[in-house]
CSV table of C-alpha atoms in Angstrom, one decimal:
chain,number,residue,atom,x,y,z
A,1,MET,CA,27.3,25.4,23.2
A,2,ASN,CA,30.0,28.1,22.7
A,3,ALA,CA,31.2,30.6,25.1
A,4,GLU,CA,29.5,33.5,23.3
A,5,ASP,CA,26.1,32.0,23.6
A,6,LYS,CA,26.6,31.4,27.3
A,7,LYS,CA,27.6,35.2,27.8
A,8,ARG,CA,24.5,36.2,26.0
A,9,GLY,CA,22.2,33.9,27.8
A,10,ASN,CA,21.4,32.0,24.7
A,11,THR,CA,21.7,28.5,26.4
A,12,PRO,CA,18.5,26.6,26.0
A,13,THR,CA,16.8,25.8,29.4
A,14,GLU,CA,16.4,22.0,30.3
A,15,GLN,CA,12.6,22.3,30.2
A,16,THR,CA,12.8,23.8,26.6
A,17,VAL,CA,15.3,20.8,25.5
A,18,LYS,CA,13.0,18.3,27.1
A,19,SER,CA,10.0,19.6,25.5
A,20,PHE,CA,11.5,19.8,22.1
A,21,SER,CA,12.9,16.1,22.5
A,22,MET,CA,9.4,14.8,23.1
A,23,HIS,CA,8.3,16.8,20.2
A,24,CYS,CA,10.8,15.3,17.7
A,25,GLY,CA,10.9,11.8,19.2
A,26,ARG,CA,13.6,10.9,21.7
A,27,ALA,CA,15.0,7.5,22.6
A,28,ASP,CA,13.3,7.5,25.9
A,29,CYS,CA,9.8,8.3,24.6
A,30,PRO,CA,7.4,6.0,22.4
A,31,ARG,CA,8.2,8.1,19.3
A,32,GLY,CA,12.0,7.4,19.5
A,33,LYS,CA,12.0,4.8,16.9
A,34,LEU,CA,14.3,6.6,14.4
A,35,PHE,CA,17.4,6.3,16.5
A,36,ALA,CA,20.0,3.7,15.8
A,37,THR,CA,22.8,2.3,18.0
A,38,ASN,CA,25.9,3.8,16.8
A,39,TRP,CA,28.0,0.7,16.6
A,40,LEU,CA,30.8,2.5,14.9
A,41,GLU,CA,31.2,5.0,17.6
A,42,GLY,CA,34.9,5.3,18.5
A,43,ILE,CA,36.4,4.6,15.2
A,44,SER,CA,34.9,7.6,13.4
A,45,SER,CA,37.2,10.3,12.2
A,46,ARG,CA,36.7,14.1,12.1
A,47,ALA,CA,36.2,13.7,8.2
A,48,ASP,CA,33.0,11.7,9.1
A,49,GLN,CA,31.2,14.8,10.4
A,50,ASN,CA,30.6,16.1,6.9
A,51,ILE,CA,27.0,14.7,6.7
A,52,VAL,CA,24.6,14.1,9.7
A,53,GLU,CA,21.1,12.9,9.9
A,54,VAL,CA,18.4,15.1,11.5
A,55,VAL,CA,15.0,14.0,12.6
A,56,PHE,CA,11.8,16.2,12.8
A,57,LYS,CA,8.2,15.7,13.7
A,58,ASN,CA,6.1,12.8,12.4
A,59,THR,CA,9.2,10.7,11.5
A,60,ARG,CA,10.3,13.2,8.9
A,61,ALA,CA,14.2,13.0,8.6
A,62,GLY,CA,16.8,14.3,6.2
A,63,PHE,CA,20.6,14.4,5.6
A,64,TYR,CA,22.4,17.6,6.1
A,65,SER,CA,26.0,18.8,5.4
A,66,ASN,CA,28.1,20.2,8.2
A,67,PRO,CA,30.4,22.7,6.5
A,68,ASN,CA,31.5,24.4,9.7
A,69,ARG,CA,32.7,21.2,11.1
A,70,ILE,CA,30.6,21.6,14.3
A,71,ASP,CA,31.4,18.6,16.6
A,72,LEU,CA,27.8,17.2,16.8
A,73,LYS,CA,26.5,14.2,18.7
A,74,ILE,CA,23.5,12.1,18.7
A,75,GLY,CA,20.8,14.2,20.5
A,76,ASP,CA,22.0,17.6,19.7
A,77,ILE,CA,19.4,20.1,18.8
A,78,VAL,CA,20.3,22.1,15.6
A,79,ALA,CA,19.2,24.8,13.3
A,80,VAL,CA,19.2,23.6,9.7
A,81,GLU,CA,18.5,25.3,6.3
A,82,ALA,CA,15.1,25.2,5.0
A,83,ALA,CA,13.2,26.7,2.2
A,84,PRO,CA,12.6,29.4,3.2
A,85,GLY,CA,14.1,30.2,6.5
A,86,HIS,CA,15.6,27.6,9.0
A,87,ASP,CA,14.1,24.6,10.7
A,88,ILE,CA,14.7,23.0,14.2
A,89,GLY,CA,15.7,19.3,14.4
A,90,ARG,CA,17.6,16.7,16.4
A,91,VAL,CA,20.7,14.9,15.4
A,92,SER,CA,19.8,11.3,15.1
A,93,MET,CA,22.9,9.8,13.4
A,94,THR,CA,26.4,10.8,12.9
A,95,GLY,CA,29.9,9.4,11.8
A,96,ARG,CA,30.4,6.6,9.2
A,97,LEU,CA,26.9,5.1,10.1
A,98,VAL,CA,25.4,8.1,8.1
A,99,ARG,CA,27.2,6.8,4.9
A,100,LEU,CA,25.7,3.4,5.3
A,101,GLN,CA,22.1,4.8,5.9
A,102,MET,CA,22.6,7.0,2.8
A,103,LYS,CA,23.5,3.9,0.9
A,104,LYS,CA,20.3,2.2,2.1
A,105,ALA,CA,18.1,5.2,1.2
A,106,ASN,CA,19.8,5.5,-2.4
A,107,GLU,CA,21.2,8.9,-1.6
A,108,ASN,CA,24.3,10.2,-3.3
A,109,PRO,CA,26.9,11.1,-0.8
A,110,ASP,CA,28.5,13.6,-3.2
A,111,GLY,CA,25.4,15.5,-4.0
A,112,GLU,CA,24.3,18.7,-2.7
A,113,PHE,CA,22.6,18.9,0.8
A,114,LYS,CA,21.1,21.6,2.9
A,115,LYS,CA,23.4,22.9,5.7
A,116,VAL,CA,23.5,22.8,9.4
A,117,PHE,CA,23.8,26.4,10.6
A,118,ARG,CA,24.5,26.0,14.2
A,119,ARG,CA,23.3,24.3,17.5
A,120,ALA,CA,20.0,25.7,18.5
A,121,THR,CA,20.0,28.7,20.8
A,122,ALA,CA,17.4,29.7,23.3
A,123,THR,CA,16.0,32.2,20.9
A,124,ASP,CA,15.6,29.7,18.3
A,125,LEU,CA,13.7,27.2,20.6
A,126,GLU,CA,11.6,29.9,21.9
A,127,LYS,CA,10.4,30.8,18.3
A,128,PHE,CA,9.9,26.9,17.8
A,129,GLU,CA,7.7,26.7,20.9
A,130,GLU,CA,5.6,29.6,19.8
A,131,ALA,CA,5.0,28.0,16.4
A,132,ARG,CA,4.3,24.6,18.0
A,133,ALA,CA,1.7,26.1,20.3
A,134,LYS,CA,-0.4,27.0,17.1
A,135,GLU,CA,-0.3,23.4,15.7
A,136,HIS,CA,-3.5,22.0,17.2
A,137,ASP,CA,-5.7,25.1,16.7
A,138,THR,CA,-4.5,25.3,13.1
A,139,MET,CA,-5.4,21.6,12.5
A,140,ILE,CA,-9.0,22.1,13.9
A,141,ARG,CA,-9.5,25.2,11.9
A,142,SER,CA,-8.1,23.7,8.6
A,143,ARG,CA,-10.5,20.7,9.0
A,144,ARG,CA,-13.5,23.0,9.3
A,145,ILE,CA,-12.3,24.7,6.2
A,146,ALA,CA,-11.9,21.6,4.2
A,147,GLU,CA,-15.4,20.3,5.3
A,148,GLU,CA,-16.9,23.6,4.1
A,149,LEU,CA,-15.2,23.3,0.7
A,150,GLY,CA,-16.7,19.8,0.5
A,151,LEU,CA,-13.2,18.1,0.1
A,152,ASN,CA,-13.1,14.2,0.7
A,153,MET,CA,-9.9,14.3,2.8
A,154,LYS,CA,-8.9,14.3,6.5
A,155,ILE,CA,-6.1,16.6,7.9
A,156,GLY,CA,-4.4,14.3,10.4
A,157,ASP,CA,-1.8,16.7,11.8
A,158,VAL,CA,0.0,20.2,11.2
A,159,GLU,CA,3.8,20.7,11.6
A,160,TYR,CA,5.1,24.3,11.8
A,161,GLN,CA,8.6,25.0,10.6
A,162,GLY,CA,11.2,26.1,13.2
A,163,ASP,CA,11.0,29.7,12.5
A,164,GLY,CA,7.1,29.5,12.1
A,165,SER,CA,7.2,30.7,8.3
A,166,LYS,CA,6.0,27.4,6.9
A,167,ALA,CA,3.4,24.8,7.8
A,168,ILE,CA,3.0,21.2,6.5
A,169,PHE,CA,-0.4,19.7,6.5
A,170,TYR,CA,-0.6,16.0,6.7
A,171,TYR,CA,-3.8,14.5,5.2
A,172,ILE,CA,-5.6,11.4,4.1
A,173,ALA,CA,-7.6,10.8,1.2
A,174,ASP,CA,-8.9,7.8,-0.8
A,175,GLU,CA,-9.1,9.7,-4.0
A,176,ARG,CA,-7.4,12.4,-5.9
A,177,VAL,CA,-8.2,15.8,-4.3
A,178,ASP,CA,-8.0,19.2,-5.9
A,179,PHE,CA,-6.9,21.3,-2.8
A,180,ARG,CA,-5.6,24.5,-4.9
A,181,LYS,CA,-8.4,26.5,-3.3
A,182,LEU,CA,-7.9,25.1,0.0
A,183,ILE,CA,-4.2,26.3,-0.1
A,184,ARG,CA,-5.1,29.9,-0.9
A,185,ILE,CA,-7.6,30.0,1.9
A,186,LEU,CA,-5.2,28.5,4.5
A,187,ALA,CA,-2.4,31.0,3.3
A,188,ASP,CA,-4.7,33.9,3.9
A,189,THR,CA,-6.0,32.5,7.1
A,190,PHE,CA,-2.7,31.7,8.8
A,191,LYS,CA,-0.3,34.0,7.1
A,192,VAL,CA,2.2,31.1,6.5
A,193,ARG,CA,3.5,29.1,3.5
A,194,ILE,CA,1.6,26.0,3.1
A,195,GLU,CA,2.7,22.6,2.0
A,196,MET,CA,0.4,19.6,1.7
A,197,LYS,CA,1.7,16.2,2.3
A,198,GLN,CA,-0.3,13.1,1.8
A,199,ILE,CA,0.1,10.1,4.1
A,200,GLY,CA,-1.4,6.5,4.1
A,201,ALA,CA,-3.4,4.7,6.7
A,202,ARG,CA,-0.3,3.0,8.1
A,203,GLN,CA,1.5,6.3,8.7
A,204,GLU,CA,-1.8,7.6,10.3
A,205,ALA,CA,-1.9,4.6,12.6
A,206,GLY,CA,1.8,4.9,13.5
A,207,ARG,CA,1.2,8.6,14.3
A,208,ILE,CA,-1.7,7.9,16.6
A,209,GLY,CA,-0.4,4.7,18.1
A,210,GLY,CA,-2.3,2.0,19.9
A,211,ILE,CA,-2.1,-1.6,21.4
A,212,GLY,CA,-2.0,-4.5,18.9
A,213,PRO,CA,-3.7,-7.9,19.3
A,214,CYS,CA,-0.4,-9.3,20.6
A,215,GLY,CA,-0.7,-6.9,23.8
A,216,ARG,CA,2.2,-4.7,22.7
A,217,PRO,CA,2.4,-1.3,21.2
A,218,LEU,CA,2.0,-1.1,17.3
A,219,CYS,CA,5.1,-1.8,15.5
A,220,CYS,CA,4.6,1.1,13.2
A,221,SER,CA,4.5,3.5,16.3
A,222,SER,CA,7.3,1.9,18.3
A,223,TRP,CA,10.2,1.0,16.0
A,224,MET,CA,9.1,0.5,12.3
A,225,THR,CA,10.3,3.3,10.0
A,226,HIS,CA,9.7,2.0,6.6
A,227,PHE,CA,6.5,0.2,5.4
A,228,VAL,CA,6.8,-2.7,2.9
A,229,SER,CA,3.8,-4.0,1.0
A,230,VAL,CA,1.9,-7.0,2.6
A,231,GLY,CA,0.1,-9.4,0.3
A,232,THR,CA,-2.2,-12.3,1.0
A,233,GLY,CA,0.3,-14.8,-0.1
A,234,ALA,CA,2.1,-14.3,3.2
A,235,ALA,CA,-1.0,-15.5,5.0
A,236,ARG,CA,-1.4,-18.5,2.6
A,237,PHE,CA,2.2,-19.5,3.2
A,238,GLN,CA,1.6,-19.5,7.0
A,239,ASP,CA,-1.6,-21.6,6.7
A,240,LEU,CA,-3.9,-18.7,8.2
A,241,SER,CA,-7.5,-18.3,7.8
A,242,MET,CA,-8.2,-15.9,4.9
A,243,ASN,CA,-10.6,-13.8,7.2
A,244,PRO,CA,-10.2,-10.1,6.5
A,245,GLN,CA,-11.2,-9.2,10.0
A,246,LYS,CA,-8.3,-11.3,11.6
A,247,LEU,CA,-5.7,-10.3,9.1
A,248,ALA,CA,-6.4,-6.5,9.2
A,249,GLY,CA,-4.8,-4.4,11.6
A,250,GLN,CA,-6.0,-1.1,13.2
A,251,CYS,CA,-5.1,0.8,9.9
A,252,ALA,CA,-7.6,-1.6,8.0
A,253,LYS,CA,-4.7,-2.9,6.0
A,254,LEU,CA,-3.0,-6.2,6.2
A,255,LYS,CA,-1.0,-6.7,9.3
A,256,CYS,CA,2.8,-5.9,8.9
A,257,CYS,CA,3.6,-8.7,11.1
A,258,LEU,CA,2.5,-11.2,8.4
A,259,ASN,CA,5.9,-10.5,6.8
A,260,PHE,CA,8.0,-11.0,9.8
A,261,GLU,CA,7.9,-14.8,9.9
A,262,ILE,CA,7.2,-15.4,6.2
A,263,ASP,CA,10.9,-16.4,5.5
A,264,ALA,CA,10.8,-19.0,8.5
A,265,TYR,CA,7.6,-20.5,7.1
A,266,THR,CA,9.1,-20.7,3.6
A,267,GLU,CA,12.2,-22.4,4.7
A,268,ALA,CA,10.2,-24.8,6.8
A,269,GLN,CA,7.9,-25.5,4.0
A,270,ARG,CA,10.6,-26.7,1.8
A,271,LYS,CA,11.3,-29.5,4.3
A,272,LEU,CA,7.8,-30.9,4.0
A,273,PRO,CA,6.5,-33.2,1.1
A,274,HIS,CA,4.5,-31.8,-1.8
A,275,LYS,CA,0.6,-31.5,-1.4
A,276,ASP,CA,-0.1,-33.6,-4.5
A,277,VAL,CA,1.9,-36.6,-3.3
A,278,THR,CA,-0.3,-39.4,-1.9
A,279,LEU,CA,0.7,-42.0,0.5
A,280,GLU,CA,-0.2,-45.7,-0.4
A,281,THR,CA,-0.9,-48.4,2.2
A,282,LYS,CA,-2.2,-51.8,2.1
A,283,ASP,CA,-5.7,-50.8,3.4
A,284,ALA,CA,-6.2,-47.3,1.8
A,285,THR,CA,-4.6,-44.3,-0.1
A,286,TYR,CA,-3.9,-41.2,2.1
A,287,TYR,CA,-4.2,-37.6,0.9
A,288,TYR,CA,-2.5,-34.5,2.0
A,289,PHE,CA,-4.9,-32.7,4.4
A,290,LYS,CA,-3.2,-30.3,6.7
A,291,PRO,CA,0.4,-29.3,7.5
A,292,ASP,CA,1.9,-28.1,10.8
A,293,ILE,CA,4.7,-26.3,9.1
A,294,LEU,CA,6.9,-25.4,12.1
A,295,ALA,CA,6.4,-28.7,13.9
A,296,GLY,CA,7.4,-30.7,10.8
A,297,LYS,CA,4.2,-32.8,10.8
A,298,ILE,CA,1.5,-33.5,8.3
A,299,THR,CA,-2.1,-34.9,8.8
A,300,TYR,CA,-3.2,-37.3,6.0
A,301,SER,CA,-6.9,-38.3,5.3
A,302,THR,CA,-8.4,-41.1,3.4
A,303,ASP,CA,-10.6,-38.7,1.6
A,304,LYS,CA,-9.6,-35.9,-0.6
A,305,ASN,CA,-12.3,-33.3,0.3
A,306,ILE,CA,-13.4,-34.2,4.0
A,307,PRO,CA,-11.5,-35.1,7.0
A,308,ALA,CA,-11.6,-39.1,7.4
A,309,ASN,CA,-9.4,-41.4,9.4
A,310,LEU,CA,-6.9,-38.6,10.0
A,311,ILE,CA,-3.4,-39.6,10.8
A,312,THR,CA,-0.5,-37.2,11.7
A,313,ILE,CA,2.9,-38.2,11.1
A,314,ASP,CA,6.4,-36.7,10.8
A,315,ALA,CA,7.9,-35.4,7.6
A,316,SER,CA,10.7,-37.9,7.8
A,317,ARG,CA,8.2,-40.7,8.1
A,318,ALA,CA,6.2,-39.3,5.0
A,319,PHE,CA,9.4,-39.1,3.0
A,320,GLU,CA,10.3,-42.6,3.9
A,321,ILE,CA,6.8,-44.0,2.9
A,322,ILE,CA,7.1,-42.0,-0.4
A,323,ALA,CA,10.5,-43.7,-1.2
A,324,LEU,CA,8.9,-47.1,-0.4
A,325,ASN,CA,5.9,-46.3,-2.7
A,326,LYS,CA,8.3,-45.5,-5.5
A,327,GLN,CA,9.7,-49.0,-5.2
A,328,GLY,CA,6.3,-50.4,-5.4
A,329,ILE,CA,6.1,-51.3,-1.8
A,330,LYS,CA,3.0,-50.6,0.3
A,331,VAL,CA,3.3,-50.2,4.1
A,332,ASP,CA,1.0,-51.7,6.7
A,333,SER,CA,0.4,-48.3,8.3
A,334,LEU,CA,1.4,-44.8,8.1
A,335,GLU,CA,2.7,-44.9,11.8
A,336,LYS,CA,5.9,-46.6,12.6
A,337,GLY,CA,5.7,-50.2,13.9
A,338,LYS,CA,2.9,-52.8,14.0
A,339,GLU,CA,1.1,-51.2,16.8
A,340,GLY,CA,0.6,-48.0,15.0
A,341,GLU,CA,-3.1,-48.0,15.7
A,342,LYS,CA,-2.6,-48.7,19.4
A,343,ALA,CA,0.0,-45.8,19.7
A,344,ARG,CA,-2.7,-43.3,18.8
A,345,LYS,CA,-3.5,-40.7,21.4
A,346,GLU,CA,-6.4,-41.4,23.7
A,347,TYR,CA,-9.5,-39.4,23.6
A,348,VAL,CA,-9.5,-36.0,25.5
A,349,ASP,CA,-12.5,-34.2,26.4
A,350,LEU,CA,-11.4,-30.5,25.9
A,351,VAL,CA,-14.9,-29.3,27.1
A,352,GLU,CA,-14.5,-31.1,30.4
A,353,GLN,CA,-11.0,-29.5,30.9
A,354,GLU,CA,-12.7,-26.1,30.7
A,355,SER,CA,-15.6,-27.0,33.0
A,356,LEU,CA,-16.3,-24.9,36.2
A,357,THR,CA,-16.5,-28.0,38.3
A,358,ARG,CA,-13.2,-29.5,37.1
A,359,PHE,CA,-11.5,-28.9,40.5
A,360,ASP,CA,-14.4,-30.3,42.5
A,361,LYS,CA,-13.3,-33.9,42.1
A,362,SER,CA,-10.0,-33.3,43.6
A,363,LYS,CA,-11.5,-31.7,46.5
A,364,LYS,CA,-13.8,-34.5,47.2
A,365,LYS,CA,-10.8,-36.9,47.1
A,366,LYS,CA,-8.9,-34.8,49.5
A,367,LYS,CA,-11.9,-34.8,51.9
A,368,LYS,CA,-12.2,-38.6,51.4
A,369,ARG,CA,-8.5,-39.0,52.4
A,370,GLN,CA,-8.8,-36.6,55.4
A,371,ASN,CA,-11.8,-38.6,56.7
A,372,GLN,CA,-10.0,-42.0,56.2
A,373,ASN,CA,-7.0,-40.7,58.1
A,374,GLN,CA,-9.2,-39.3,60.9
A,375,SER,CA,-10.9,-42.7,61.2
A,376,GLN,CA,-7.6,-44.6,61.3
A,377,ASN,CA,-6.4,-42.4,64.1
A,378,GLN,CA,-9.4,-42.9,66.1
A,379,ASN,CA,-9.1,-46.7,65.7
A,380,GLN,CA,-5.5,-46.5,66.8
A,381,ASN,CA,-6.3,-44.5,69.9
A,382,GLN,CA,-9.2,-46.9,70.7
A,383,ASN,CA,-6.9,-49.8,70.4
A,384,GLN,CA,-4.3,-48.1,72.5
A,385,LYS,CA,-7.0,-47.4,75.3
A,386,GLN,CA,-8.3,-51.0,75.5
A,387,PRO,CA,-5.1,-52.6,77.0
A,388,ARG,CA,-5.0,-49.9,79.7
A,389,GLU,CA,-8.6,-50.4,80.6
A,390,ARG,CA,-8.0,-54.4,80.9
A,391,ARG,CA,-5.0,-53.7,83.1
A,392,GLN,CA,-6.9,-51.4,85.4
A,393,ARG,CA,-9.7,-53.9,85.8
A,394,GLN,CA,-7.3,-56.7,86.6
A,395,GLY,CA,-5.6,-54.5,89.1
A,396,ALA,CA,-8.9,-53.7,90.8
A,397,ASP,CA,-9.9,-57.4,90.9
A,398,ARG,CA,-6.6,-58.4,92.5
A,399,LYS,CA,-7.1,-55.8,95.2
A,400,GLN,CA,-10.6,-57.1,96.1
A,401,GLN,CA,-9.3,-60.6,96.3
A,402,GLN,CA,-6.4,-59.6,98.6
A,403,GLN,CA,-8.8,-57.8,100.9
A,404,LYS,CA,-11.2,-60.8,101.1
A,405,GLY,CA,-8.2,-63.2,101.9
C-alpha cells in the first residue's frame, strides 16, 4: 500500500481483508485449492512481473498484465480490468511460474491481457462487500423467477463483480435452455448486467463440498482444479465391480479417483500372464480365473465358467509353467514342490472370527489358570504346615514323658 492511500485512510482493515480472502479462496481455508507453491521464488527477476494470475470466487481465475510494474506478491488483493468497470481478485501466482501455467493452459504469453489497475483500497473492498451481501438474496429470487418461467434449470450460485455492475449466474441444466427472457427479467429486476454461465455436476459438487467414502473431503472441493473425463475402462482395469452405485460419486458421475491409480494398475497388469493362456498339469488343465494385480498373484480354476479347485500362484510361477508347457512338459502341480497340496492354507472360519463370544474362550482359559495357581498355592501352604504340626506334637510328647519320669 503506498503512502498516499495511508494518508487518505484507504488502507483496508484486517477484517475486510480476511472476509475477502475467505470469499475468493485462501490457502488456509477449504477453498484454497488454486494456490501453488512458488518453487521458483527467489530466482525471479523484475521482468517476470509482467503477467500475474488472479483468482476470484467459484475457482474462476485469469491472467492479467501488470503495466505499472506493481510489486505484487501472492495473496495481494488487486483491482483488475473488467467489462465493464473493474473487478476485485486475489493474486494467486507471480513470477516465472506464471509462464509455465500459461503454457499448461495453452495461453499465448504475447497476446493481449486485461490490466491490473492497483492494489485494492478500502473503498474498493467496501463496494465489493456491498455487492457480495446481495448474492444470496439474488440467487433465491432468481430461482423463483426461473421456476415461474418453467425453465428446466437450477441456479446454483451468483457472483457479483467487484464494483457491483455485473452479476454472473451459475446454473446447471441437463438440456439446452432458452433463457433470453430470463435474462431480460433478471436485468430489469436487479438493475445489473447479466451473464449466464453453465457448470456441470462435478463443478457443483466441488462448490458445495462434502465427505467422500474414503472419509476425507471431496477432491473436487479440496485440491482439484481441472476435471478429466472418467470412463468405465478405468474400473475394468482395476478389476472393480461394475456397480453404478459404488462407482458413482456424490455428483452422480464416475468417481474421479478411478483415474488416480489406473497407471499403476496398467503397469502391474503387464507383469501378469495373459488371460487366454492355460496351464497344463498331469492331472488337469487350469484356466485364468481372477488376478490380484498389485500383489502379482493369479487364481486358476479347472473350469472356465465356475470356480473349481482354485489355486493361487505367483506370476513368476505362472510364467515358469507356461515356459515348460511350451516345451511339452506338464508339471505335477501348479504350486512349487511335491508337497504343494499340503502347503495350502488351512481352513479359517471368518464367521467365527467376527462372533460376539470370540473373547469368552480366552477368558475361560485365564480363569482356569488362576484356579489352578490358587490350588497349587494352597497345596504348598498345607505341605509347609504339616511338618510344623508334627514337630509341635513331638515336642509335646517329649515334655509329657519327661514329667512322668
